[in-house]
Short mmCIF file of C-alpha atoms in Angstrom, two decimals:
data_model
loop_
_atom_site.label_atom_id
_atom_site.label_comp_id
_atom_site.label_asym_id
_atom_site.label_seq_id
_atom_site.Cartn_x
_atom_site.Cartn_y
_atom_site.Cartn_z
CA MET A 277 -17.38 123.67 161.13
CA LEU A 278 -16.12 121.84 158.08
CA LYS A 279 -16.58 118.13 158.31
CA ASN A 280 -14.06 115.49 157.20
CA ARG A 281 -15.45 113.57 154.35
CA ILE A 282 -15.70 109.72 154.02
CA ILE A 283 -15.59 108.67 150.21
CA PRO A 284 -16.47 105.09 149.27
CA CYS A 285 -14.77 104.36 146.17
CA LEU A 286 -16.27 101.78 143.53
CA ASP A 287 -13.78 100.42 141.00
CA VAL A 288 -15.77 99.87 137.72
CA LYS A 289 -14.83 97.65 134.82
CA ASN A 290 -17.14 97.21 131.76
CA GLY A 291 -19.99 98.78 133.72
CA ARG A 292 -19.53 96.51 136.75
CA VAL A 293 -18.01 96.89 140.20
CA VAL A 294 -14.82 95.30 140.93
CA LYS A 295 -12.09 95.66 143.58
CA GLY A 296 -8.71 94.73 142.67
CA ILE A 297 -6.01 93.73 145.08
CA ASN A 298 -2.89 95.69 144.06
CA PHE A 299 -4.89 96.32 140.88
CA VAL A 300 -5.12 92.71 139.81
CA ASP A 301 -7.15 89.82 140.83
CA LEU A 302 -10.49 91.53 139.93
CA LYS A 303 -13.75 90.27 141.29
CA ASP A 304 -17.09 90.98 139.98
CA ALA A 305 -19.35 92.16 142.67
CA GLY A 306 -22.45 94.21 141.61
CA ASP A 307 -24.07 97.05 139.89
CA PRO A 308 -22.34 100.42 140.31
CA VAL A 309 -25.58 102.26 140.32
CA GLU A 310 -27.13 100.45 142.94
CA GLN A 311 -24.02 100.48 144.99
CA ALA A 312 -23.61 104.10 144.79
CA LYS A 313 -27.15 104.64 145.93
CA ILE A 314 -26.65 102.30 148.91
CA TYR A 315 -23.70 104.43 149.91
CA SER A 316 -25.33 107.81 149.38
CA ASP A 317 -28.35 106.59 151.46
CA GLY A 318 -26.00 105.23 154.04
CA GLY A 319 -24.44 108.79 154.44
CA ALA A 320 -21.39 108.71 152.26
CA ASP A 321 -20.16 112.29 151.78
CA GLU A 322 -19.33 111.80 148.00
CA ILE A 323 -19.17 108.77 145.83
CA CYS A 324 -16.06 107.95 143.63
CA PHE A 325 -16.09 105.79 140.60
CA LEU A 326 -12.90 104.75 139.34
CA ASP A 327 -12.75 103.23 135.77
CA ILE A 328 -10.08 100.94 136.58
CA THR A 329 -8.75 99.44 133.41
CA ALA A 330 -10.10 102.29 131.26
CA SER A 331 -6.74 103.09 129.91
CA ASN A 332 -6.83 100.18 127.83
CA GLU A 333 -10.36 99.24 127.07
CA ASN A 334 -13.51 100.59 125.63
CA ARG A 335 -14.78 102.92 128.19
CA ASP A 336 -18.08 104.10 126.88
CA THR A 337 -19.90 102.07 129.59
CA ILE A 338 -18.73 104.26 132.33
CA TYR A 339 -20.79 107.17 130.73
CA ASP A 340 -24.02 105.28 131.11
CA VAL A 341 -23.12 104.27 134.80
CA VAL A 342 -22.49 107.93 135.46
CA GLU A 343 -25.72 109.18 133.86
CA LYS A 344 -27.75 106.65 135.68
CA THR A 345 -25.93 107.31 139.11
CA SER A 346 -26.36 111.07 138.88
CA LYS A 347 -30.09 110.77 138.53
CA LYS A 348 -30.31 108.81 141.79
CA CYS A 349 -27.54 110.09 144.07
CA PHE A 350 -27.54 113.72 145.20
CA VAL A 351 -24.13 113.86 146.76
CA PRO A 352 -21.06 114.81 144.74
CA LEU A 353 -19.94 112.19 142.24
CA THR A 354 -16.24 112.01 141.22
CA VAL A 355 -15.23 110.06 138.23
CA GLY A 356 -11.74 108.97 137.27
CA GLY A 357 -9.86 106.47 135.13
CA GLY A 358 -8.65 106.82 131.55
CA VAL A 359 -9.50 110.64 131.49
CA ARG A 360 -7.15 111.89 128.78
CA SER A 361 -8.38 115.23 127.43
CA VAL A 362 -10.53 118.25 128.09
CA GLU A 363 -13.14 116.64 125.83
CA ASP A 364 -13.17 113.37 128.20
CA ILE A 365 -13.78 115.73 131.16
CA ASN A 366 -16.42 117.64 129.47
CA LYS A 367 -18.27 114.40 128.34
CA LEU A 368 -18.12 113.04 132.07
CA LEU A 369 -19.40 116.29 133.45
CA ASN A 370 -22.22 116.30 130.98
CA CYS A 371 -23.27 112.83 132.03
CA GLY A 372 -23.54 114.18 135.70
CA ALA A 373 -20.28 113.84 137.15
CA ASP A 374 -19.37 116.77 139.62
CA LYS A 375 -15.63 116.23 139.50
CA VAL A 376 -13.26 114.29 137.35
CA SER A 377 -10.06 112.92 138.52
CA ILE A 378 -7.02 113.07 136.15
CA ASN A 379 -4.07 110.74 136.73
CA THR A 380 -1.93 109.67 133.75
CA ALA A 381 -2.84 112.63 131.54
CA ALA A 382 -1.79 115.15 134.22
CA VAL A 383 1.48 113.54 134.50
CA GLN A 384 2.05 113.36 130.71
CA ASN A 385 0.75 116.95 130.08
CA SER A 386 -0.05 119.40 132.99
CA LYS A 387 -1.83 121.69 130.27
CA VAL A 388 -4.91 119.19 130.50
CA VAL A 389 -5.14 120.31 134.15
CA VAL A 390 -4.63 123.92 133.26
CA GLU A 391 -7.07 124.08 130.50
CA SER A 392 -9.80 122.03 132.19
CA SER A 393 -9.79 123.89 135.37
CA LYS A 394 -9.85 127.35 133.51
CA LYS A 395 -12.87 125.84 131.51
CA PHE A 396 -14.78 124.18 134.18
CA GLY A 397 -13.42 125.57 137.36
CA SER A 398 -10.93 124.10 139.79
CA GLN A 399 -13.80 122.75 141.86
CA CYS A 400 -14.36 119.84 139.42
CA ILE A 401 -10.65 119.00 138.85
CA VAL A 402 -9.13 116.38 141.00
CA VAL A 403 -5.63 115.22 140.42
CA ALA A 404 -5.00 111.49 141.24
CA ILE A 405 -1.34 110.95 142.41
CA ASP A 406 -0.25 107.47 142.46
CA ALA A 407 2.85 107.22 144.51
CA LYS A 408 5.49 104.64 145.53
CA LYS A 409 8.41 104.97 148.06
CA ASN A 410 11.77 104.94 146.67
CA GLY A 411 14.41 105.50 149.22
CA GLU A 412 13.80 108.78 151.03
CA LYS A 413 11.22 109.86 148.39
CA TRP A 414 8.11 108.79 146.65
CA GLU A 415 7.77 108.60 142.92
CA ILE A 416 4.82 109.05 140.58
CA PHE A 417 3.19 106.09 138.90
CA THR A 418 1.06 106.15 135.80
CA HIS A 419 -1.27 103.77 133.95
CA GLY A 420 -2.93 102.17 136.77
CA GLY A 421 0.40 101.81 138.73
CA ARG A 422 2.24 100.04 135.87
CA ASN A 423 4.66 102.77 134.86
CA ASN A 424 7.11 104.52 137.11
CA THR A 425 7.88 107.97 135.92
CA GLY A 426 10.61 108.82 138.49
CA ILE A 427 8.93 112.16 139.19
CA ASP A 428 9.01 113.27 142.88
CA ALA A 429 5.45 113.15 144.24
CA LEU A 430 5.91 116.19 146.45
CA GLU A 431 7.06 118.38 143.67
CA PHE A 432 4.40 117.07 141.31
CA ALA A 433 1.68 117.80 144.00
CA GLU A 434 2.75 121.41 144.24
CA LYS A 435 2.76 121.63 140.46
CA MET A 436 -0.67 120.34 140.10
CA GLU A 437 -1.88 122.89 142.76
CA ASP A 438 -0.28 125.65 140.68
CA SER A 439 -1.79 124.17 137.48
CA GLY A 440 -5.17 124.64 138.80
CA ALA A 441 -6.26 121.24 140.60
CA GLY A 442 -8.90 121.72 143.12
CA GLU A 443 -8.08 118.66 145.35
CA LEU A 444 -5.46 116.05 145.23
CA LEU A 445 -6.46 112.17 145.54
CA VAL A 446 -3.25 110.52 146.81
CA THR A 447 -2.91 106.81 146.60
CA SER A 448 -0.05 104.91 147.89
CA MET A 449 0.90 102.19 145.52
CA ASP A 450 2.86 100.38 148.35
CA ARG A 451 -0.47 100.20 150.47
CA ASP A 452 -3.30 99.81 147.97
CA GLY A 453 -5.01 96.58 148.44
CA THR A 454 -2.82 95.71 151.39
CA GLN A 455 -5.33 96.70 154.10
CA VAL A 456 -2.50 97.72 156.47
CA GLY A 457 -3.41 101.55 156.48
CA TYR A 458 -2.66 104.68 154.67
CA ASP A 459 1.13 105.74 154.05
CA ILE A 460 0.66 108.42 156.65
CA ASP A 461 4.06 109.89 155.99
CA LEU A 462 3.23 110.47 152.29
CA MET A 463 -0.28 111.95 152.95
CA SER A 464 0.93 114.39 155.70
CA LYS A 465 3.89 115.44 153.58
CA ILE A 466 1.74 116.27 150.56
CA SER A 467 -0.99 117.94 152.83
CA PHE A 468 1.45 120.16 154.45
CA LYS A 469 3.13 121.01 150.97
CA VAL A 470 -0.11 122.24 149.35
CA ASN A 471 -2.93 124.56 150.20
CA ILE A 472 -5.77 122.44 148.38
CA PRO A 473 -7.49 119.56 150.21
CA VAL A 474 -5.95 116.13 150.11
CA ILE A 475 -7.84 112.85 149.98
CA ALA A 476 -6.15 109.99 151.20
CA SER A 477 -6.41 106.68 149.58
CA GLY A 478 -4.80 103.30 149.43
CA GLY A 479 -4.51 100.71 152.09
CA VAL A 480 -7.47 100.98 154.56
CA GLY A 481 -8.33 97.74 156.36
CA ASN A 482 -10.16 99.02 159.46
CA LEU A 483 -11.53 102.14 161.01
CA ASP A 484 -8.55 103.30 162.79
CA HIS A 485 -6.83 103.55 159.58
CA LEU A 486 -9.34 106.22 158.49
CA VAL A 487 -8.80 108.22 161.96
CA ASP A 488 -5.15 108.06 161.12
CA GLY A 489 -5.41 109.43 157.72
CA ILE A 490 -7.23 112.47 159.07
CA LYS A 491 -5.44 113.01 162.29
CA LEU A 492 -1.88 112.05 161.40
CA GLY A 493 -2.07 112.29 157.62
CA ASN A 494 -3.83 115.64 157.88
CA ALA A 495 -6.36 114.51 155.05
CA SER A 496 -9.37 116.45 154.43
CA ALA A 497 -11.22 113.40 153.27
CA VAL A 498 -10.46 109.56 153.34
CA LEU A 499 -11.33 107.32 150.52
CA ALA A 500 -11.64 103.64 150.93
CA ALA A 501 -13.18 100.80 148.89
CA SER A 502 -12.88 97.16 150.07
CA ILE A 503 -13.91 97.92 153.76
CA PHE A 504 -17.12 99.31 152.56
CA HIS A 505 -17.60 97.19 149.53
CA TYR A 506 -17.27 93.74 151.27
CA GLY A 507 -19.51 94.82 154.05
CA LYS A 508 -16.86 94.76 156.61
CA TYR A 509 -18.07 98.11 157.78
CA SER A 510 -20.82 100.48 156.81
CA VAL A 511 -20.40 104.08 156.04
CA LYS A 512 -22.45 104.86 159.10
CA GLU A 513 -20.31 102.86 161.45
CA ALA A 514 -17.32 104.57 160.04
CA LYS A 515 -18.71 107.85 160.76
CA GLU A 516 -19.83 106.94 164.19
CA TYR A 517 -16.44 105.74 164.83
CA LEU A 518 -14.69 108.73 163.63
CA ASN A 519 -17.03 110.91 165.65
CA SER A 520 -16.15 108.99 168.86
CA LYS A 521 -12.60 109.82 168.19
CA GLY A 522 -13.33 113.54 168.08
CA ILE A 523 -13.17 113.95 164.20
CA PRO A 524 -15.89 116.13 162.88
CA VAL A 525 -18.12 114.14 160.36
CA ARG A 526 -21.55 114.88 158.98
CA ILE A 527 -23.97 112.61 160.77
CA MET B 168 -45.77 126.21 136.62
CA ASN B 169 -42.55 126.61 134.70
CA VAL B 170 -39.25 126.69 136.48
CA THR B 171 -36.43 127.62 134.20
CA ILE B 172 -32.80 126.71 134.72
CA VAL B 173 -30.69 129.42 132.88
CA ASP B 174 -28.36 127.51 130.58
CA TYR B 175 -25.56 130.03 129.63
CA ASN B 176 -22.41 127.84 129.26
CA SER B 177 -21.57 128.34 132.96
CA GLY B 178 -19.89 124.97 133.20
CA ASN B 179 -21.44 121.70 134.46
CA ILE B 180 -25.17 122.00 135.18
CA SER B 181 -26.24 118.39 134.78
CA SER B 182 -26.46 117.96 138.66
CA VAL B 183 -28.71 121.10 139.00
CA ILE B 184 -30.95 119.80 136.09
CA ASN B 185 -31.08 116.32 137.72
CA SER B 186 -32.08 117.53 141.28
CA PHE B 187 -34.82 119.90 140.03
CA LYS B 188 -36.22 117.26 137.80
CA GLU B 189 -36.05 114.77 140.81
CA VAL B 190 -38.01 117.24 143.11
CA ALA B 191 -40.49 118.50 140.37
CA LYS B 192 -41.45 114.93 139.27
CA ASP B 193 -44.37 115.53 136.97
CA LYS B 194 -46.02 118.45 138.87
CA VAL B 195 -43.81 121.15 137.65
CA ASN B 196 -42.13 121.74 134.26
CA ILE B 197 -38.47 122.22 134.40
CA GLU B 198 -36.93 123.98 131.41
CA VAL B 199 -33.19 124.27 130.59
CA THR B 200 -32.62 127.01 128.16
CA SER B 201 -31.02 130.41 127.15
CA ASP B 202 -34.04 131.25 124.94
CA LEU B 203 -34.91 134.93 126.20
CA ASN B 204 -38.71 134.42 125.49
CA LYS B 205 -38.94 131.25 127.42
CA ILE B 206 -37.02 132.91 130.33
CA LYS B 207 -39.31 135.89 130.32
CA SER B 208 -42.47 133.70 130.35
CA SER B 209 -41.04 131.50 133.13
CA ASP B 210 -42.55 131.71 136.68
CA LYS B 211 -39.26 131.11 138.34
CA LEU B 212 -35.71 131.20 137.47
CA VAL B 213 -32.46 129.25 138.68
CA LEU B 214 -29.17 130.88 137.93
CA PRO B 215 -26.30 128.28 138.36
CA GLY B 216 -22.65 129.08 138.13
CA GLN B 217 -19.46 127.31 138.14
CA GLY B 218 -15.99 128.26 137.40
CA SER B 219 -14.87 131.80 138.20
CA PHE B 220 -16.71 134.85 138.79
CA LYS B 221 -15.39 136.35 135.64
CA SER B 222 -16.08 133.35 133.37
CA CYS B 223 -19.63 133.31 134.50
CA VAL B 224 -20.20 136.95 133.99
CA ASP B 225 -18.65 136.76 130.59
CA ALA B 226 -20.83 133.89 129.73
CA LEU B 227 -23.87 135.92 130.72
CA ASN B 228 -22.71 138.75 128.59
CA ASN B 229 -22.02 136.60 125.71
CA ILE B 230 -25.64 135.75 125.22
CA ASN B 231 -27.21 138.95 123.60
CA GLY B 232 -29.93 140.27 125.75
CA LEU B 233 -29.56 137.97 128.57
CA VAL B 234 -28.59 140.27 131.37
CA ASP B 235 -31.40 142.80 130.32
CA THR B 236 -33.89 139.74 130.54
CA LEU B 237 -32.51 138.69 133.91
CA ASN B 238 -32.87 142.29 135.18
CA GLU B 239 -36.49 142.56 133.87
CA PHE B 240 -37.29 139.10 135.48
CA ALA B 241 -35.75 139.79 138.98
CA ILE B 242 -35.84 143.53 139.44
CA THR B 243 -38.61 145.01 137.38
CA ASN B 244 -41.02 141.96 137.64
CA LYS B 245 -39.75 140.79 140.94
CA LYS B 246 -40.37 137.18 140.11
CA PRO B 247 -38.60 134.41 142.17
CA LEU B 248 -34.91 133.68 141.25
CA LEU B 249 -32.40 131.41 142.99
CA GLY B 250 -28.71 131.85 142.34
CA ILE B 251 -26.48 129.00 143.24
CA CYS B 252 -22.88 129.27 143.99
CA VAL B 253 -21.27 131.83 141.61
CA GLY B 254 -24.90 132.40 140.46
CA LEU B 255 -25.27 133.86 143.97
CA GLN B 256 -21.91 135.68 143.79
CA MET B 257 -22.98 137.45 140.45
CA PHE B 258 -25.72 139.43 142.53
CA ALA B 259 -22.96 141.55 143.59
CA ASP B 260 -21.49 144.82 142.34
CA ILE B 261 -18.08 143.45 141.67
CA GLY B 262 -15.96 140.35 141.88
CA TYR B 263 -12.19 140.01 142.31
CA GLU B 264 -11.55 136.58 140.90
CA GLU B 265 -8.94 136.77 138.16
CA THR B 266 -9.60 140.37 137.54
CA ASP B 267 -12.07 143.07 138.69
CA THR B 268 -15.35 142.06 137.13
CA LYS B 269 -18.62 143.92 137.36
CA GLY B 270 -21.51 141.80 138.58
CA LEU B 271 -25.26 142.20 138.17
CA GLY B 272 -25.38 144.67 140.90
CA TRP B 273 -28.63 143.41 142.38
CA ILE B 274 -27.42 143.19 145.91
CA SER B 275 -24.91 145.69 146.81
CA GLY B 276 -21.60 144.14 147.85
CA GLU B 277 -18.41 142.51 146.60
CA VAL B 278 -16.94 139.01 146.03
CA SER B 279 -13.51 138.39 147.46
CA LYS B 280 -11.22 135.48 148.21
CA ILE B 281 -11.80 133.75 151.56
CA ASP B 282 -8.86 134.57 153.97
CA ASN B 283 -7.08 131.31 154.38
CA GLN B 284 -5.21 132.74 157.54
CA ASN B 285 -1.76 131.97 155.99
CA GLY B 286 -2.59 128.52 155.00
CA LYS B 287 -4.40 127.59 158.11
CA TYR B 288 -7.51 126.91 155.91
CA LYS B 289 -7.31 124.85 152.80
CA LEU B 290 -8.94 126.55 149.75
CA PRO B 291 -11.35 125.77 148.04
CA HIS B 292 -13.54 125.22 150.97
CA ILE B 293 -14.64 121.91 149.79
CA GLY B 294 -17.12 119.60 151.72
CA TRP B 295 -19.94 119.48 154.26
CA ASN B 296 -20.39 122.33 156.50
CA GLN B 297 -22.98 123.38 158.85
CA ILE B 298 -25.27 126.38 158.17
CA ASN B 299 -26.25 128.82 160.79
CA ILE B 300 -29.60 130.24 159.99
CA ILE B 301 -29.74 133.84 161.19
CA LYS B 302 -32.88 135.05 159.47
CA GLU B 303 -36.03 133.14 158.51
CA SER B 304 -36.03 132.55 154.76
CA LYS B 305 -38.77 130.93 152.71
CA ILE B 306 -36.20 128.40 151.24
CA PHE B 307 -35.48 127.22 154.77
CA LYS B 308 -38.92 125.98 155.43
CA ASN B 309 -38.71 122.84 157.58
CA ILE B 310 -34.79 123.22 157.42
CA GLU B 311 -33.26 122.58 160.85
CA ASN B 312 -30.66 125.08 162.01
CA ASN B 313 -27.07 123.59 161.57
CA SER B 314 -28.01 121.36 158.82
CA HIS B 315 -25.03 120.18 156.67
CA MET B 316 -24.82 121.47 153.16
CA TYR B 317 -22.13 120.80 150.44
CA PHE B 318 -19.81 123.61 149.60
CA VAL B 319 -17.00 124.16 147.05
CA HIS B 320 -15.65 127.59 146.59
CA SER B 321 -12.82 129.83 147.13
CA TYR B 322 -14.46 133.10 147.10
CA GLU B 323 -17.26 134.69 149.38
CA PHE B 324 -20.05 137.18 148.84
CA ILE B 325 -19.84 140.10 151.24
CA PRO B 326 -22.99 142.21 151.04
CA LYS B 327 -23.11 145.73 152.27
CA ASP B 328 -26.56 145.31 153.86
CA LYS B 329 -26.26 142.56 156.42
CA ASN B 330 -30.04 142.22 156.56
CA VAL B 331 -30.07 140.32 153.23
CA ILE B 332 -28.07 137.47 154.87
CA SER B 333 -30.25 134.45 155.87
CA ALA B 334 -27.44 131.93 156.85
CA THR B 335 -23.68 131.83 157.33
CA THR B 336 -21.29 128.97 157.66
CA ASP B 337 -17.99 129.00 159.69
CA TYR B 338 -14.93 128.55 157.72
CA SER B 339 -12.03 130.89 158.54
CA SER B 340 -14.69 133.49 159.35
CA ASN B 341 -18.64 133.66 159.15
CA ILE B 342 -19.05 133.24 155.56
CA VAL B 343 -22.40 134.23 153.97
CA CYS B 344 -23.86 131.21 152.57
CA SER B 345 -27.60 132.18 151.99
CA ILE B 346 -29.39 135.46 151.17
CA GLU B 347 -32.78 136.45 150.66
CA LYS B 348 -33.93 140.01 149.48
CA GLU B 349 -37.56 140.18 148.56
CA ASN B 350 -37.81 137.83 145.47
CA ILE B 351 -34.17 137.21 145.11
CA PHE B 352 -32.64 134.07 146.67
CA GLY B 353 -29.11 132.68 146.78
CA THR B 354 -26.94 129.80 148.20
CA GLN B 355 -23.32 129.68 148.31
CA PHE B 356 -23.69 125.92 148.88
CA HIS B 357 -25.04 123.37 146.39
CA PRO B 358 -28.63 122.25 147.32
CA GLU B 359 -28.45 119.95 144.32
CA LYS B 360 -25.62 118.06 145.85
CA SER B 361 -26.61 118.38 149.53
CA ASP B 362 -28.54 115.02 149.73
CA LYS B 363 -31.96 114.97 150.88
CA ILE B 364 -31.81 118.23 152.85
CA GLY B 365 -30.63 119.84 149.81
CA LEU B 366 -33.62 118.67 147.75
CA LYS B 367 -35.88 119.91 150.43
CA ILE B 368 -34.47 123.43 149.70
CA ILE B 369 -35.07 123.08 146.17
CA ASN B 370 -38.65 121.90 146.87
CA ASN B 371 -39.08 124.96 148.94
CA PHE B 372 -38.07 127.08 146.15
CA ILE B 373 -40.24 125.42 143.68
CA ASN B 374 -43.21 125.76 146.14
CA LEU B 375 -42.68 129.38 146.66
#
């Protein structure tokens, strides 16, 4: 039986781990390579690095982090943030990333998704959807949540599946950093709309939120940062809890 | 001993390289090359593969003499070869991804899309799934039945001769996830991404 995945996410800036509350107020808290190793030893099903301010800053540091991590962690490594082109994807994959998540560039030009999934395979192309509720629908935000595009998130999700995305990483901008739980409505609507796996992200504050993301949100995988990063829970505790709630996990 | 990872532009192989180097340490030499002479003189080969069946077969054919060299290595000389993911799928006669494409024809069978049962199962099949070992295989030495391995694929290899199947995994149906036929080994899952247990499989292959 296929297991639901738990993915700790490390937000990285200038080669160091940070976690933003609603993408601001960054706190420096550690070496990403070491953190990733702790997570993978602790049973993380995948590791995710998000180069959080990459759109605006010199991002060469991330390549070094990815290269070092991939020599120590033997679980899948996803890297996102500031990925603009097929060449950026190529570079990250060559450094040892297994998947690359594309956000702003996918919205601006879906050809990046089409071309990269053809060139490298859908299995390594994750499209990151940052969405915020507006009335009855959700709209896509880009540039780390700063720009509202007005694009309908559900329609966009379907378009990304057609363009060749292998997975969707869906983040609720309303919930990110709030610790009140995933936007379940958004997760389940997108998950039922597409046939590719959905990773739920944004808003996890406790282990029941992870359960809800899978049971109610129909997510294949749940991503969280703060609850793991600040030691509130270990990945192992999270898995044992999910297991106790009848969710299949790798233990 | 030399273990060669065949570098034929089949997409991202850094994880395969990292994992084999991690396991080999200084005991075994890991080469990454498309040089035909180096491949020929190697003791063991690893054939990775990412992307579509067609793109991988095309990439093999793009290197002059590579398919002949692989045939000589695995079929004539019967030296150990491990195919990973699409590397395994290419053992088949034919694959149906994108368009009908001829495979290496080492193990009779076809590669077709996993039946998603009208959307009941998401594709790609991504994540950790348990393997059901149905036949002893040298690469499964000290690997417990029902161990978790990391998968990412939408197509499955369906061999004609079921005796080559060493393990299956349950996703929509019993998907073939490991095969052993004499000197030819293959895994649909990614041992290089399957944590310590995956490294053990790589170690078993290196120590054959």
